[in-house]
PDB file of C-alpha atoms in Angstrom:
ATOM      1  CA  UNK A 463      35.227 273.768-106.556  1.00 59.00           C
ATOM      2  CA  UNK A 464      37.502 273.217-109.492  1.00 65.00           C
ATOM      3  CA  UNK A 465      37.758 269.479-108.386  1.00 66.00           C
ATOM      4  CA  UNK A 466      34.060 269.211-108.020  1.00 67.00           C
ATOM      5  CA  UNK A 467      33.867 270.489-111.613  1.00 73.00           C
ATOM      6  CA  UNK A 468      36.298 268.067-112.842  1.00 73.00           C
ATOM      7  CA  UNK A 469      34.509 265.254-111.201  1.00 75.00           C
ATOM      8  CA  UNK A 470      31.195 266.232-112.928  1.00 86.00           C
ATOM      9  CA  UNK A 471      32.938 267.198-116.239  1.00 88.00           C
ATOM     10  CA  UNK A 472      33.029 263.388-117.366  1.00 86.00           C
ATOM     11  CA  UNK A 473      29.448 262.749-116.491  1.00 90.00           C
ATOM     12  CA  UNK A 474      28.172 265.870-117.937  1.00 92.00           C
ATOM     13  CA  UNK A 475      30.027 264.960-121.406  1.00 92.00           C
ATOM     14  CA  UNK A 476      28.525 261.410-121.136  1.00 91.00           C
ATOM     15  CA  UNK A 477      24.906 262.781-120.559  1.00 93.00           C
ATOM     16  CA  UNK A 478      25.319 265.363-123.497  1.00 94.00           C
ATOM     17  CA  UNK A 479      26.498 262.563-125.740  1.00 93.00           C
ATOM     18  CA  UNK A 480      23.420 260.428-124.555  1.00 93.00           C
ATOM     19  CA  UNK A 481      21.240 263.408-125.274  1.00 94.00           C
ATOM     20  CA  UNK A 482      22.780 263.879-128.735  1.00 94.00           C
ATOM     21  CA  UNK A 483      22.266 260.376-129.483  1.00 92.00           C
ATOM     22  CA  UNK A 484      18.633 260.604-128.463  1.00 93.00           C
ATOM     23  CA  UNK A 485      18.003 263.475-130.707  1.00 93.00           C
ATOM     24  CA  UNK A 486      19.844 262.050-133.847  1.00 92.00           C
ATOM     25  CA  UNK A 487      18.297 258.493-133.211  1.00 91.00           C
ATOM     26  CA  UNK A 488      15.507 258.208-130.667  1.00 91.00           C
ATOM     27  CA  UNK A 489      15.612 254.445-130.753  1.00 90.00           C
ATOM     28  CA  UNK A 490      19.365 254.206-130.179  1.00 89.00           C
ATOM     29  CA  UNK A 491      19.089 256.935-127.327  1.00 91.00           C
ATOM     30  CA  UNK A 492      16.271 254.837-125.663  1.00 92.00           C
ATOM     31  CA  UNK A 493      18.388 251.685-125.876  1.00 89.00           C
ATOM     32  CA  UNK A 494      21.372 253.331-124.440  1.00 90.00           C
ATOM     33  CA  UNK A 495      19.273 255.080-121.648  1.00 92.00           C
ATOM     34  CA  UNK A 496      17.692 251.700-120.740  1.00 90.00           C
ATOM     35  CA  UNK A 497      20.987 250.025-120.680  1.00 86.00           C
ATOM     36  CA  UNK A 498      22.323 252.774-118.469  1.00 89.00           C
ATOM     37  CA  UNK A 499      19.498 252.707-115.956  1.00 91.00           C
ATOM     38  CA  UNK A 500      19.858 248.866-115.968  1.00 84.00           C
ATOM     39  CA  UNK A 501      23.507 248.917-114.941  1.00 81.00           C
ATOM     40  CA  UNK A 502      22.849 251.698-112.403  1.00 86.00           C
ATOM     41  CA  UNK A 503      20.168 249.721-110.716  1.00 85.00           C
ATOM     42  CA  UNK A 504      22.565 246.762-110.618  1.00 78.00           C
ATOM     43  CA  UNK A 505      25.133 248.817-108.945  1.00 78.00           C
ATOM     44  CA  UNK A 506      22.799 250.401-106.486  1.00 81.00           C
ATOM     45  CA  UNK A 507      21.700 246.949-105.358  1.00 80.00           C
ATOM     46  CA  UNK A 508      25.145 246.250-103.992  1.00 77.00           C
ATOM     47  CA  UNK A 509      26.783 249.573-103.512  1.00 80.00           C
ATOM     48  CA  UNK A 510      25.069 250.854-100.102  1.00 85.00           C
ATOM     49  CA  UNK A 511      26.515 248.302 -97.898  1.00 85.00           C
ATOM     50  CA  UNK A 512      29.968 248.736 -99.475  1.00 82.00           C
ATOM     51  CA  UNK A 513      29.966 252.336 -98.530  1.00 85.00           C
ATOM     52  CA  UNK A 514      28.348 251.710 -95.063  1.00 88.00           C
ATOM     53  CA  UNK A 515      31.381 249.559 -94.401  1.00 85.00           C
ATOM     54  CA  UNK A 516      33.819 252.138 -95.764  1.00 81.00           C
ATOM     55  CA  UNK A 517      32.285 254.575 -93.316  1.00 86.00           C
ATOM     56  CA  UNK A 518      32.416 252.292 -90.398  1.00 87.00           C
ATOM     57  CA  UNK A 519      35.882 251.229 -90.990  1.00 81.00           C
ATOM     58  CA  UNK A 520      37.020 254.802 -91.435  1.00 82.00           C
ATOM     59  CA  UNK A 521      35.582 255.883 -87.950  1.00 86.00           C
ATOM     60  CA  UNK A 522      36.666 252.688 -85.971  1.00 86.00           C
ATOM     61  CA  UNK A 523      40.142 252.045 -87.268  1.00 79.00           C
ATOM     62  CA  UNK A 524      42.560 254.628 -86.037  1.00 76.00           C
ATOM     63  CA  UNK A 525      44.772 254.526 -89.259  1.00 70.00           C
ATOM     64  CA  UNK A 526      47.085 257.346 -88.589  1.00 67.00           C
ATOM     65  CA  UNK A 527      47.893 255.975 -84.907  1.00 65.00           C
ATOM     66  CA  UNK A 528      48.791 252.648 -86.432  1.00 67.00           C
ATOM     67  CA  UNK A 529      50.827 254.067 -89.415  1.00 66.00           C
ATOM     68  CA  UNK A 530      52.994 255.874 -86.914  1.00 62.00           C
ATOM     69  CA  UNK A 531      54.159 252.688 -85.463  1.00 62.00           C
ATOM     70  CA  UNK A 532      55.112 251.237 -88.744  1.00 64.00           C
ATOM     71  CA  UNK A 533      58.781 251.806 -88.239  1.00 60.00           C
ATOM     72  CA  UNK A 534      61.742 250.115 -89.887  1.00 61.00           C
ATOM     73  CA  UNK A 535      62.408 246.608 -88.523  1.00 61.00           C
ATOM     74  CA  UNK A 536      58.786 246.084 -87.896  1.00 65.00           C
ATOM     75  CA  UNK A 537      59.211 242.533 -89.323  1.00 73.00           C
ATOM     76  CA  UNK A 538      55.948 240.336 -89.710  1.00 79.00           C
ATOM     77  CA  UNK A 539      54.152 243.001 -87.796  1.00 78.00           C
ATOM     78  CA  UNK A 540      54.908 245.499 -90.628  1.00 79.00           C
ATOM     79  CA  UNK A 541      53.480 243.100 -93.242  1.00 82.00           C
ATOM     80  CA  UNK A 542      50.297 242.487 -91.257  1.00 83.00           C
ATOM     81  CA  UNK A 543      49.754 246.070 -90.454  1.00 81.00           C
ATOM     82  CA  UNK A 544      50.192 246.851 -93.955  1.00 83.00           C
ATOM     83  CA  UNK A 545      47.790 244.200 -95.023  1.00 85.00           C
ATOM     84  CA  UNK A 546      45.418 245.348 -92.395  1.00 81.00           C
ATOM     85  CA  UNK A 547      45.518 249.135 -93.362  1.00 80.00           C
ATOM     86  CA  UNK A 548      45.684 248.443 -97.135  1.00 83.00           C
ATOM     87  CA  UNK A 549      42.388 246.231 -97.062  1.00 84.00           C
ATOM     88  CA  UNK A 550      40.623 248.701 -94.682  1.00 80.00           C
ATOM     89  CA  UNK A 551      41.324 251.949 -96.456  1.00 73.00           C
ATOM     90  CA  UNK A 552      39.083 253.788 -98.771  1.00 68.00           C
ATOM     91  CA  UNK A 553      39.858 255.674-101.931  1.00 68.00           C
ATOM     92  CA  UNK A 554      41.669 255.198-105.501  1.00 70.00           C
ATOM     93  CA  UNK A 555      45.287 254.407-105.594  1.00 79.00           C
ATOM     94  CA  UNK A 556      46.462 257.814-106.283  1.00 71.00           C
ATOM     95  CA  UNK A 557      45.124 258.850-102.831  1.00 72.00           C
ATOM     96  CA  UNK A 558      47.481 256.313-101.317  1.00 80.00           C
ATOM     97  CA  UNK A 559      50.630 257.840-102.952  1.00 83.00           C
ATOM     98  CA  UNK A 560      50.986 260.829-100.693  1.00 76.00           C
ATOM     99  CA  UNK A 561      50.499 258.456 -97.753  1.00 76.00           C
ATOM    100  CA  UNK A 562      53.227 256.193 -99.147  1.00 83.00           C
ATOM    101  CA  UNK A 563      55.629 259.048 -99.531  1.00 82.00           C
ATOM    102  CA  UNK A 564      55.083 260.121 -95.954  1.00 76.00           C
ATOM    103  CA  UNK A 565      55.811 256.454 -94.805  1.00 77.00           C
ATOM    104  CA  UNK A 566      58.918 256.382 -96.822  1.00 80.00           C
ATOM    105  CA  UNK A 567      60.145 259.610 -95.503  1.00 77.00           C
ATOM    106  CA  UNK A 568      59.307 258.474 -91.939  1.00 73.00           C
ATOM    107  CA  UNK A 569      61.716 255.433 -92.474  1.00 75.00           C
ATOM    108  CA  UNK A 570      59.209 252.729 -93.006  1.00 78.00           C
ATOM    109  CA  UNK A 571      60.640 249.787 -94.886  1.00 82.00           C
ATOM    110  CA  UNK A 572      60.322 250.498 -98.745  1.00 86.00           C
ATOM    111  CA  UNK A 573      59.222 246.824 -99.357  1.00 87.00           C
ATOM    112  CA  UNK A 574      56.356 247.286 -96.868  1.00 86.00           C
ATOM    113  CA  UNK A 575      55.266 250.645 -98.583  1.00 87.00           C
ATOM    114  CA  UNK A 576      55.241 249.038-102.047  1.00 90.00           C
ATOM    115  CA  UNK A 577      53.155 246.130-100.603  1.00 91.00           C
ATOM    116  CA  UNK A 578      50.854 248.603 -99.022  1.00 90.00           C
ATOM    117  CA  UNK A 579      50.382 250.226-102.506  1.00 91.00           C
ATOM    118  CA  UNK A 580      49.568 246.897-103.954  1.00 91.00           C
ATOM    119  CA  UNK A 581      47.106 245.855-101.286  1.00 91.00           C
ATOM    120  CA  UNK A 582      45.506 249.256-101.493  1.00 88.00           C
ATOM    121  CA  UNK A 583      44.960 248.958-105.300  1.00 88.00           C
ATOM    122  CA  UNK A 584      43.612 245.394-105.250  1.00 88.00           C
ATOM    123  CA  UNK A 585      42.344 244.153-102.160  1.00 88.00           C
ATOM    124  CA  UNK A 586      39.944 246.419-100.159  1.00 85.00           C
ATOM    125  CA  UNK A 587      37.576 244.478 -97.887  1.00 85.00           C
ATOM    126  CA  UNK A 588      34.367 246.154 -98.962  1.00 84.00           C
ATOM    127  CA  UNK A 589      35.263 245.911-102.560  1.00 87.00           C
ATOM    128  CA  UNK A 590      36.214 242.138-102.161  1.00 89.00           C
ATOM    129  CA  UNK A 591      32.682 241.454-100.991  1.00 87.00           C
ATOM    130  CA  UNK A 592      31.233 243.619-103.660  1.00 88.00           C
ATOM    131  CA  UNK A 593      33.592 241.772-106.233  1.00 92.00           C
ATOM    132  CA  UNK A 594      32.273 238.417-104.976  1.00 91.00           C
ATOM    133  CA  UNK A 595      28.808 239.465-105.720  1.00 89.00           C
ATOM    134  CA  UNK A 596      29.493 240.593-109.115  1.00 90.00           C
ATOM    135  CA  UNK A 597      32.167 238.131-110.416  1.00 93.00           C
ATOM    136  CA  UNK A 598      31.732 235.149-108.266  1.00 92.00           C
ATOM    137  CA  UNK A 599      33.674 233.726-105.350  1.00 93.00           C
ATOM    138  CA  UNK A 600      36.313 231.723-107.363  1.00 95.00           C
ATOM    139  CA  UNK A 601      37.266 234.662-109.517  1.00 95.00           C
ATOM    140  CA  UNK A 602      37.619 236.936-106.390  1.00 95.00           C
ATOM    141  CA  UNK A 603      39.596 234.301-104.376  1.00 95.00           C
ATOM    142  CA  UNK A 604      42.069 233.866-107.403  1.00 96.00           C
ATOM    143  CA  UNK A 605      42.261 237.709-107.806  1.00 95.00           C
ATOM    144  CA  UNK A 606      43.108 238.174-104.061  1.00 94.00           C
ATOM    145  CA  UNK A 607      45.368 235.085-103.657  1.00 95.00           C
ATOM    146  CA  UNK A 608      47.415 235.885-106.719  1.00 96.00           C
ATOM    147  CA  UNK A 609      47.784 239.525-106.281  1.00 95.00           C
ATOM    148  CA  UNK A 610      48.704 239.540-102.623  1.00 94.00           C
ATOM    149  CA  UNK A 611      51.311 236.858-103.107  1.00 95.00           C
ATOM    150  CA  UNK A 612      52.901 238.289-106.115  1.00 96.00           C
ATOM    151  CA  UNK A 613      52.612 241.937-104.856  1.00 94.00           C
ATOM    152  CA  UNK A 614      54.546 240.894-101.738  1.00 93.00           C
ATOM    153  CA  UNK A 615      57.240 239.096-103.783  1.00 94.00           C
ATOM    154  CA  UNK A 616      57.593 242.223-105.987  1.00 94.00           C
ATOM    155  CA  UNK A 617      57.716 244.627-103.183  1.00 92.00           C
ATOM    156  CA  UNK A 618      60.757 243.019-101.904  1.00 90.00           C
ATOM    157  CA  UNK A 619      62.192 242.902-105.633  1.00 92.00           C
ATOM    158  CA  UNK A 620      61.310 246.550-106.091  1.00 90.00           C
ATOM    159  CA  UNK A 621      62.984 247.534-102.734  1.00 88.00           C
ATOM    160  CA  UNK A 622      66.057 245.671-103.792  1.00 89.00           C
ATOM    161  CA  UNK A 623      66.335 247.092-107.287  1.00 87.00           C
ATOM    162  CA  UNK A 624      65.231 250.696-106.859  1.00 83.00           C
ATOM    163  CA  UNK A 625      66.630 251.404-103.496  1.00 75.00           C
ATOM    164  CA  UNK A 626      70.165 249.787-104.039  1.00 65.00           C
ATOM    165  CA  UNK A 627      70.465 252.006-106.939  1.00 52.00           C
ATOM    166  CA  UNK A 628      69.387 255.190-105.109  1.00 50.00           C
ATOM    167  CA  UNK A 629      71.979 254.364-102.367  1.00 46.00           C
ATOM    168  CA  UNK A 630      74.930 253.716-104.715  1.00 41.00           C
ATOM    169  CA  UNK A 631      75.673 257.292-105.652  1.00 41.00           C
ATOM    170  CA  UNK A 632      75.768 258.618-102.077  1.00 38.00           C
ATOM    171  CA  UNK A 633      77.971 255.657-100.874  1.00 31.00           C
TER     172      UNK A 633
ATOM    173  CA  UNK B  19      23.550 235.645-102.969  1.00 45.00           C
ATOM    174  CA  UNK B  20      26.718 237.133-101.899  1.00 54.00           C
ATOM    175  CA  UNK B  21      24.842 240.432-101.996  1.00 68.00           C
ATOM    176  CA  UNK B  22      22.707 239.115 -99.212  1.00 78.00           C
ATOM    177  CA  UNK B  23      25.823 238.467 -96.916  1.00 74.00           C
ATOM    178  CA  UNK B  24      27.264 241.952 -97.933  1.00 77.00           C
ATOM    179  CA  UNK B  25      24.099 243.558 -96.537  1.00 87.00           C
ATOM    180  CA  UNK B  26      24.396 241.136 -93.453  1.00 88.00           C
ATOM    181  CA  UNK B  27      27.880 241.940 -92.648  1.00 85.00           C
ATOM    182  CA  UNK B  28      27.355 245.614 -92.877  1.00 88.00           C
ATOM    183  CA  UNK B  29      24.035 245.691 -91.209  1.00 92.00           C
ATOM    184  CA  UNK B  30      25.418 243.667 -88.214  1.00 93.00           C
ATOM    185  CA  UNK B  31      28.586 245.859 -87.999  1.00 92.00           C
ATOM    186  CA  UNK B  32      26.319 248.933 -88.210  1.00 94.00           C
ATOM    187  CA  UNK B  33      24.112 247.726 -85.206  1.00 95.00           C
ATOM    188  CA  UNK B  34      27.274 246.939 -83.252  1.00 94.00           C
ATOM    189  CA  UNK B  35      28.660 250.483 -83.988  1.00 94.00           C
ATOM    190  CA  UNK B  36      25.348 252.089 -83.086  1.00 93.00           C
ATOM    191  CA  UNK B  37      25.361 250.277 -79.838  1.00 94.00           C
ATOM    192  CA  UNK B  38      28.832 251.134 -78.858  1.00 94.00           C
ATOM    193  CA  UNK B  39      28.934 254.734 -79.882  1.00 93.00           C
ATOM    194  CA  UNK B  40      26.117 256.762 -81.539  1.00 94.00           C
ATOM    195  CA  UNK B  41      28.087 259.861 -82.352  1.00 94.00           C
ATOM    196  CA  UNK B  42      30.843 257.706 -84.262  1.00 93.00           C
ATOM    197  CA  UNK B  43      28.172 255.888 -86.014  1.00 94.00           C
ATOM    198  CA  UNK B  44      26.803 259.189 -87.210  1.00 95.00           C
ATOM    199  CA  UNK B  45      30.298 260.148 -88.336  1.00 93.00           C
ATOM    200  CA  UNK B  46      30.490 256.847 -90.153  1.00 92.00           C
ATOM    201  CA  UNK B  47      27.353 257.484 -91.922  1.00 94.00           C
ATOM    202  CA  UNK B  48      28.532 260.951 -93.047  1.00 94.00           C
ATOM    203  CA  UNK B  49      31.814 259.405 -94.306  1.00 89.00           C
ATOM    204  CA  UNK B  50      29.864 256.722 -96.028  1.00 89.00           C
ATOM    205  CA  UNK B  51      27.620 259.391 -97.866  1.00 91.00           C
ATOM    206  CA  UNK B  52      30.634 261.633 -98.613  1.00 88.00           C
ATOM    207  CA  UNK B  53      32.634 258.657-100.275  1.00 82.00           C
ATOM    208  CA  UNK B  54      29.587 257.695-102.283  1.00 85.00           C
ATOM    209  CA  UNK B  55      29.120 261.211-103.516  1.00 85.00           C
ATOM    210  CA  UNK B  56      32.621 261.444-104.562  1.00 80.00           C
ATOM    211  CA  UNK B  57      32.667 258.458-106.686  1.00 77.00           C
ATOM    212  CA  UNK B  58      29.047 258.747-107.842  1.00 84.00           C
ATOM    213  CA  UNK B  59      29.790 261.327-110.847  1.00 86.00           C
ATOM    214  CA  UNK B  60      32.528 259.044-112.151  1.00 79.00           C
ATOM    215  CA  UNK B  61      30.530 255.724-111.859  1.00 80.00           C
ATOM    216  CA  UNK B  62      27.475 257.294-113.419  1.00 87.00           C
ATOM    217  CA  UNK B  63      29.482 258.666-116.207  1.00 87.00           C
ATOM    218  CA  UNK B  64      30.980 255.315-116.797  1.00 81.00           C
ATOM    219  CA  UNK B  65      27.528 253.673-116.757  1.00 84.00           C
ATOM    220  CA  UNK B  66      26.197 255.990-119.499  1.00 90.00           C
ATOM    221  CA  UNK B  67      29.527 255.351-121.454  1.00 86.00           C
ATOM    222  CA  UNK B  68      28.794 251.618-121.227  1.00 81.00           C
ATOM    223  CA  UNK B  69      25.249 252.106-122.046  1.00 86.00           C
ATOM    224  CA  UNK B  70      26.196 254.100-125.154  1.00 88.00           C
ATOM    225  CA  UNK B  71      28.899 251.711-126.172  1.00 83.00           C
ATOM    226  CA  UNK B  72      26.613 248.680-125.835  1.00 80.00           C
ATOM    227  CA  UNK B  73      24.059 250.395-128.060  1.00 83.00           C
ATOM    228  CA  UNK B  74      26.296 251.168-130.888  1.00 83.00           C
ATOM    229  CA  UNK B  75      28.739 248.308-130.658  1.00 80.00           C
ATOM    230  CA  UNK B  76      26.717 245.162-131.014  1.00 78.00           C
ATOM    231  CA  UNK B  77      27.301 242.365-128.565  1.00 76.00           C
ATOM    232  CA  UNK B  78      28.619 240.267-131.308  1.00 81.00           C
ATOM    233  CA  UNK B  79      31.486 242.753-131.803  1.00 84.00           C
ATOM    234  CA  UNK B  80      32.077 243.135-128.107  1.00 82.00           C
ATOM    235  CA  UNK B  81      32.265 239.223-128.029  1.00 82.00           C
ATOM    236  CA  UNK B  82      34.514 239.230-131.007  1.00 86.00           C
ATOM    237  CA  UNK B  83      36.874 241.731-129.339  1.00 88.00           C
ATOM    238  CA  UNK B  84      36.960 240.580-125.745  1.00 91.00           C
ATOM    239  CA  UNK B  85      34.446 237.624-125.711  1.00 91.00           C
ATOM    240  CA  UNK B  86      35.105 234.071-124.349  1.00 90.00           C
ATOM    241  CA  UNK B  87      36.306 233.077-127.958  1.00 89.00           C
ATOM    242  CA  UNK B  88      38.499 236.186-128.409  1.00 90.00           C
ATOM    243  CA  UNK B  89      41.294 234.146-126.928  1.00 89.00           C
ATOM    244  CA  UNK B  90      44.913 235.601-126.538  1.00 92.00           C
ATOM    245  CA  UNK B  91      44.197 238.643-128.705  1.00 94.00           C
ATOM    246  CA  UNK B  92      41.231 239.489-126.483  1.00 94.00           C
ATOM    247  CA  UNK B  93      43.297 239.229-123.435  1.00 95.00           C
ATOM    248  CA  UNK B  94      46.049 241.399-124.895  1.00 95.00           C
ATOM    249  CA  UNK B  95      43.340 244.002-125.829  1.00 94.00           C
ATOM    250  CA  UNK B  96      41.929 244.089-122.402  1.00 94.00           C
ATOM    251  CA  UNK B  97      45.308 244.253-120.752  1.00 95.00           C
ATOM    252  CA  UNK B  98      46.242 247.275-123.052  1.00 94.00           C
ATOM    253  CA  UNK B  99      42.880 249.222-122.354  1.00 90.00           C
ATOM    254  CA  UNK B 100      43.143 248.386-118.642  1.00 91.00           C
ATOM    255  CA  UNK B 101      46.872 249.495-118.404  1.00 94.00           C
ATOM    256  CA  UNK B 102      46.299 252.889-119.990  1.00 88.00           C
ATOM    257  CA  UNK B 103      44.492 254.565-116.974  1.00 82.00           C
ATOM    258  CA  UNK B 104      43.836 253.765-113.436  1.00 84.00           C
ATOM    259  CA  UNK B 105      40.333 253.541-111.856  1.00 83.00           C
ATOM    260  CA  UNK B 106      39.386 252.878-108.315  1.00 82.00           C
ATOM    261  CA  UNK B 107      38.082 249.505-107.475  1.00 85.00           C
ATOM    262  CA  UNK B 108      34.636 250.799-106.681  1.00 80.00           C
ATOM    263  CA  UNK B 109      34.314 251.846-110.396  1.00 82.00           C
ATOM    264  CA  UNK B 110      36.103 248.972-111.781  1.00 88.00           C
ATOM    265  CA  UNK B 111      33.893 246.212-110.328  1.00 89.00           C
ATOM    266  CA  UNK B 112      30.517 247.616-111.657  1.00 85.00           C
ATOM    267  CA  UNK B 113      32.262 248.143-114.936  1.00 87.00           C
ATOM    268  CA  UNK B 114      33.477 244.608-115.118  1.00 91.00           C
ATOM    269  CA  UNK B 115      29.864 243.505-114.246  1.00 89.00           C
ATOM    270  CA  UNK B 116      28.481 245.400-117.237  1.00 86.00           C
ATOM    271  CA  UNK B 117      31.338 244.021-119.559  1.00 88.00           C
ATOM    272  CA  UNK B 118      30.312 240.501-118.476  1.00 90.00           C
ATOM    273  CA  UNK B 119      26.767 240.962-119.289  1.00 87.00           C
ATOM    274  CA  UNK B 120      27.712 242.723-122.619  1.00 84.00           C
ATOM    275  CA  UNK B 121      29.395 239.612-123.684  1.00 88.00           C
ATOM    276  CA  UNK B 122      32.976 239.794-122.623  1.00 91.00           C
ATOM    277  CA  UNK B 123      34.702 236.575-121.420  1.00 94.00           C
ATOM    278  CA  UNK B 124      35.939 235.960-117.943  1.00 95.00           C
ATOM    279  CA  UNK B 125      39.623 235.887-118.506  1.00 95.00           C
ATOM    280  CA  UNK B 126      39.217 239.160-120.633  1.00 96.00           C
ATOM    281  CA  UNK B 127      37.532 241.016-117.747  1.00 95.00           C
ATOM    282  CA  UNK B 128      39.953 239.727-115.288  1.00 96.00           C
ATOM    283  CA  UNK B 129      42.774 241.160-117.480  1.00 96.00           C
ATOM    284  CA  UNK B 130      40.883 244.461-117.684  1.00 94.00           C
ATOM    285  CA  UNK B 131      39.992 244.881-114.053  1.00 94.00           C
ATOM    286  CA  UNK B 132      43.228 243.810-112.630  1.00 95.00           C
ATOM    287  CA  UNK B 133      45.265 246.143-114.805  1.00 95.00           C
ATOM    288  CA  UNK B 134      42.671 249.207-114.584  1.00 92.00           C
ATOM    289  CA  UNK B 135      43.205 248.964-110.738  1.00 91.00           C
ATOM    290  CA  UNK B 136      46.875 248.860-110.432  1.00 91.00           C
ATOM    291  CA  UNK B 137      48.518 249.844-113.633  1.00 93.00           C
ATOM    292  CA  UNK B 138      48.419 253.323-114.996  1.00 89.00           C
ATOM    293  CA  UNK B 139      50.557 254.508-117.856  1.00 90.00           C
ATOM    294  CA  UNK B 140      48.864 257.875-117.824  1.00 83.00           C
ATOM    295  CA  UNK B 141      49.575 258.508-114.110  1.00 83.00           C
ATOM    296  CA  UNK B 142      53.157 257.197-114.431  1.00 88.00           C
ATOM    297  CA  UNK B 143      54.824 260.581-114.541  1.00 85.00           C
ATOM    298  CA  UNK B 144      52.957 261.597-111.289  1.00 82.00           C
ATOM    299  CA  UNK B 145      54.020 258.330-109.756  1.00 87.00           C
ATOM    300  CA  UNK B 146      57.683 258.808-110.957  1.00 89.00           C
ATOM    301  CA  UNK B 147      57.818 262.242-109.434  1.00 85.00           C
ATOM    302  CA  UNK B 148      56.924 260.871-105.999  1.00 84.00           C
ATOM    303  CA  UNK B 149      58.931 257.566-105.921  1.00 87.00           C
ATOM    304  CA  UNK B 150      61.599 258.031-108.748  1.00 88.00           C
ATOM    305  CA  UNK B 151      61.187 256.367-112.203  1.00 90.00           C
ATOM    306  CA  UNK B 152      62.863 253.239-111.295  1.00 91.00           C
ATOM    307  CA  UNK B 153      60.293 252.503-108.525  1.00 90.00           C
ATOM    308  CA  UNK B 154      57.384 253.714-110.246  1.00 91.00           C
ATOM    309  CA  UNK B 155      58.225 251.668-113.437  1.00 94.00           C
ATOM    310  CA  UNK B 156      58.868 248.576-111.310  1.00 93.00           C
ATOM    311  CA  UNK B 157      55.688 248.976-109.388  1.00 93.00           C
ATOM    312  CA  UNK B 158      53.713 249.198-112.646  1.00 95.00           C
ATOM    313  CA  UNK B 159      55.602 246.381-114.296  1.00 95.00           C
ATOM    314  CA  UNK B 160      54.992 244.134-111.278  1.00 95.00           C
ATOM    315  CA  UNK B 161      51.247 244.876-111.237  1.00 95.00           C
ATOM    316  CA  UNK B 162      51.169 244.151-114.821  1.00 96.00           C
ATOM    317  CA  UNK B 163      52.796 240.781-114.561  1.00 97.00           C
ATOM    318  CA  UNK B 164      50.589 239.938-111.510  1.00 96.00           C
ATOM    319  CA  UNK B 165      47.690 240.870-113.651  1.00 96.00           C
ATOM    320  CA  UNK B 166      48.952 238.513-116.376  1.00 96.00           C
ATOM    321  CA  UNK B 167      49.291 235.602-114.140  1.00 97.00           C
ATOM    322  CA  UNK B 168      45.811 236.104-112.549  1.00 97.00           C
ATOM    323  CA  UNK B 169      44.337 236.296-116.081  1.00 96.00           C
ATOM    324  CA  UNK B 170      46.047 233.071-116.985  1.00 96.00           C
ATOM    325  CA  UNK B 171      44.747 231.441-113.741  1.00 96.00           C
ATOM    326  CA  UNK B 172      41.240 232.665-114.545  1.00 95.00           C
ATOM    327  CA  UNK B 173      41.487 231.192-118.036  1.00 94.00           C
ATOM    328  CA  UNK B 174      42.826 227.805-116.678  1.00 93.00           C
ATOM    329  CA  UNK B 175      40.433 227.532-113.681  1.00 91.00           C
ATOM    330  CA  UNK B 176      37.376 229.267-114.506  1.00 86.00           C
ATOM    331  CA  UNK B 177      36.844 228.687-118.292  1.00 78.00           C
TER     332      UNK B 177
END
């Protein structure tokens, strides 16, 4: 309930600001309301299939089962699994944090876990299609190509830097 | 145009799913509605915010700050705003569309959305508690560098 309140707090704040604007200056309030409705209708035109895809993926892709098989030494399989799961998962990046912690605890390769976070943040299949619609194909291809390549490289680097340091005091 | 193929792909997969398993498809629809309901308040709030901002901040000001002619300073501004907090990509993309329509430039929008999805200074303490400061800082730093490379690529290729 508290979480629900927090979700709506921002919207309520914005709506009261809009109302206040309308009371102070009806003309500006009208302008803001029209602009808002326009962006909402733009969004609603593309969002339904995005969420339909999210629902379908969630039901048909057995994420937990696949994650359990992501052990150490998974090799190229590990990368592909991570790529697959990251693009097919739903939710904001902080929803992936607890999952990443579980993966690390279960002995998944740290580089794979960091790559998973990168893929999760920037390359979700339904959002990729949505992004193509809003920003154009070239923009989206650049975003994906550069992000995935660099995230993979940086995940190896993070593993080397962060984990060698953690191991040193113990060894 | 790409909106059409988004509907097409979702529609075809939905029909396949319906054919294969009715109960699962019903669950998928419930999940879709649930996810949608969860992000809706944030997205609607952002839309009102954008509506208000575009009413009070004239397009010329937006263009001066993060417009196509704002150059490196506009990119730095967009990177800084985007790095402050994290927003899920479903919220970031419609926001990017609104910014573009309000007169923002492509590289500046690229800088904004790539950082808003992956870099979060506000959530850094939470991330550090889970992964350690070193790993959290490295992940955010890496995402920031990636965002910069992407922005430069958009600037070179799309503009």
